[in-house]
Amino acid sequence: MEISELYEIFKQHPVVTTDSRDCPAGSLFFALKGASFNGNKFAAAALEKGCAYAVVDEAEYAVEGDDRFILVDDCLHTLQQLARYHRRALGTPIIGITGTNGKTTTKELTAAVLLQKYNVLYTEGNFNNDIGVPKTLLRLNAEHDIAVVEMGASHPGDIKTLVEIVEPDYALITNVGRAHLQGFGSFEGVIKTKGELYDFVRSAAAGENDAYAIREVERPRCVFIDNDNPHLNGIATGLNLVRYGINAADNLYVTAADVKSEPMLSFSWTAEGKAAHHVESQLIGAYNITNMLAAIAIGTYFGVEAERIDAALTNYAPSNNRSQFEQTADNRLIVDAYNANPTSMAAALNNFETINADHKMAIIGDMKELGSVSHDEHQRIVDQLSRMTLEEVWLVGSEFEHTTTPATFRKFENVAGVKEAIASEKPHDRYILIKGSNGTRLFELPELL
C-alpha cells in the first residue's frame, strides 16, 4: 500500500498504537518488532480489542480476505514514513531539540513558555527515539500552532534518521558531552551525530528539500545556539544563528546575569538589550541556566511577552527525577537520578560543592554505556569527589567497585545494599545529592530518606 493510501486511512482513524494491550476503539495498530518480541503475533488480538486496522510486515499474520490487515515491507519504516507524510501535510512549524544533557528539560521549559501564547504539541516524557518521534508527529493536528520535538541518539546516524522524519524548521542542540561513548565510539562521534541536526537545517536552507522549501513559516528559520559552547560554534557555520549565553558578547539575542543556585536557580535576563527580568525557578543547579536561556530565546523569538516567559519559568516544576529538590522529614535531597554521564555528573558535583550547607552527603551511581573509557571516567568522578568537602560518599554499582577510592568512601554492589544501609543507619539532617544512571535505580531511594 502506498503511503498516500495509508494516510487516507489514518485521517479517518488518527490514533496510532504499537501496544496490543492498549487498543483504543478505531485506532491503527502497527506491529513493531524488537529483540524479544514480534508485534505481528498480536495483530489479530489488537483488532479484537478495538483497533480498526493492523499494519503488519509478515504475510502469515495477514488474514486473507480481511481488509483490516495492511501488509507492508517494514512496519517501523512505514510508521516513520506516515509520520513524515502527516507532518508535510499539516506544515506545522517544528522546533527540533537534541543534545547530550538537558534536552528533555529544555523541551519542557520551551513548551511551557510557548504555551503562554500558542497551542503547542510537544514530546511526551522522553519519547525521543525512532518509535517515539513518529508517534509524536502523528499526534499533530490542525489546531496546533507549533510543535517541539525532542530527538535522542545513542549511535552514529540516529539524529540523521530522526531529522529526516521530523524535518524541523528551527533547531537547538543543548550541548555535546561524553555520553553513550560505547555506541558513538568517541566524543568526536557524539559531536558529529548531534551535528546531524545542523546538517539537515543547513542542507534544507540550501534548497535540498523541496517540502521544506515550499512550507511557509511566520518567522525566519534559524538555529538557537549557546554562544558559550565552543563545540557547537565549531559546527554551526553557514547557519542563521540566534545566540544566547552568559558571557558578554555583542551578538547575543538573550543573556543572563546574577546567576545563583542556593539551591534553586535564580537569575536575571535580558533580550535584545531591553529591560532586565528576574526569575526565581524551581530547578536545582546553576548548570540549568543554559536550558532556561534556550527557552527564553525561543519564546522571545516567537513573540511571547517577557512577563509570560517569567511566569512560565517560575511555575515550571521538574519531574521524572531531574534536578528535583525534596525536603523530607529527615533530610534535604537533590534528586537527579534519571540519567548520568561524565559531563552531567561533573556539573552536578560542581553545583553541589557550591551549595552552602552542613552535613553534605553524595550517593552516586554508575554511569552506563561508556565502553572502553568507563573505568577512566568513573575514576575521574571519584577523584573529583575526593577533592570535595563531603561528610559521606556512597558509590553504587560495579563500575565504581573497581575504582581507587579514599578509605572513607563506601561502595555498594547495587541499590539493594544502599537500602539496607539506609534502614539500619537512618541518615538524618543530611543534605544529600542522589545521581546516577537510571539503570542503577537510585530513584528508589528518596522515599527511604
Coordinates of N, CA, C and O in Angstrom, one line a residue, residues 92-93 110-122 139-148 304 308:
T92 N 3.0 22.2 10.0 CA 3.1 22.9 11.3 C 4.6 23.3 11.5 O 5.5 22.4 11.3
P93 N 4.9 24.5 11.9 CA 6.3 24.8 12.3 C 6.8 23.9 13.4 O 6.1 23.7 14.4
T110 N 10.8 25.0 27.1 CA 10.3 25.6 25.9 C 8.9 25.5 25.6 O 8.2 26.5 25.3
A111 N 8.3 24.3 25.9 CA 6.9 24.1 25.7 C 6.1 25.0 26.7 O 5.1 25.6 26.3
A112 N 6.6 25.0 27.9 CA 5.9 25.8 29.0 C 5.8 27.3 28.6 O 4.8 28.0 28.7
V113 N 6.9 27.8 28.0 CA 7.0 29.2 27.5 C 6.1 29.4 26.3 O 5.2 30.4 26.3
L114 N 6.2 28.6 25.3 CA 5.3 28.8 24.1 C 3.8 28.6 24.4 O 3.0 29.2 23.7
L115 N 3.5 27.7 25.4 CA 2.1 27.6 25.8 C 1.4 28.8 26.3 O 0.2 28.9 26.4
Q116 N 2.3 29.8 26.6 CA 1.7 31.1 27.1 C 1.0 31.8 26.0 O 0.2 32.7 26.2
K117 N 1.3 31.4 24.7 CA 0.7 32.1 23.6 C 0.1 31.2 22.5 O -0.8 31.6 21.8
Y118 N 0.6 30.0 22.4 CA 0.3 29.1 21.3 C -0.3 27.8 21.8 O -0.2 27.4 23.0
N119 N -1.0 27.1 20.9 CA -1.4 25.7 21.1 C -0.2 24.9 20.6 O 0.1 24.8 19.5
V120 N 0.5 24.2 21.6 CA 1.7 23.5 21.3 C 1.6 22.0 21.5 O 1.1 21.5 22.5
L121 N 2.2 21.3 20.5 CA 2.4 19.9 20.7 C 3.8 19.7 21.0 O 4.7 20.3 20.4
Y122 N 4.1 18.9 22.0 CA 5.5 18.6 22.4 C 5.7 17.2 22.8 O 4.7 16.5 23.3
R139 N 0.5 12.7 16.5 CA -0.4 13.4 17.4 C -0.7 14.8 16.9 O -1.6 15.5 17.5
L140 N 0.0 15.3 16.0 CA -0.2 16.6 15.4 C -1.6 16.7 14.8 O -2.1 15.8 14.2
N141 N -2.2 17.9 15.0 CA -3.5 18.1 14.3 C -3.5 19.6 13.9 O -2.6 20.4 14.2
A142 N -4.5 19.9 13.1 CA -4.6 21.3 12.5 C -4.7 22.4 13.5 O -4.5 23.6 13.2
E143 N -5.1 22.1 14.8 CA -5.3 23.1 15.8 C -3.9 23.5 16.4 O -3.9 24.5 17.1
H144 N -2.9 22.7 16.2 CA -1.6 23.1 16.8 C -0.9 24.2 16.0 O -0.9 24.1 14.8
D145 N -0.5 25.2 16.8 CA 0.2 26.3 16.1 C 1.7 26.0 15.9 O 2.3 26.5 14.9
I146 N 2.3 25.2 16.7 CA 3.7 24.9 16.7 C 4.0 23.6 17.4 O 3.2 23.2 18.3
A147 N 5.1 22.9 17.1 CA 5.5 21.7 17.8 C 6.9 21.8 18.3 O 7.8 22.4 17.6
V148 N 7.2 21.1 19.4 CA 8.5 21.0 20.0 C 8.9 19.5 20.0 O 8.2 18.8 20.8
V304 N 6.5 35.7 22.5 CA 5.9 35.6 23.8 C 6.3 36.7 24.7 O 7.5 37.0 24.8
R308 N 5.2 36.8 30.6 CA 4.6 35.5 30.5 C 5.8 34.5 30.5 O 5.6 33.3 31.0

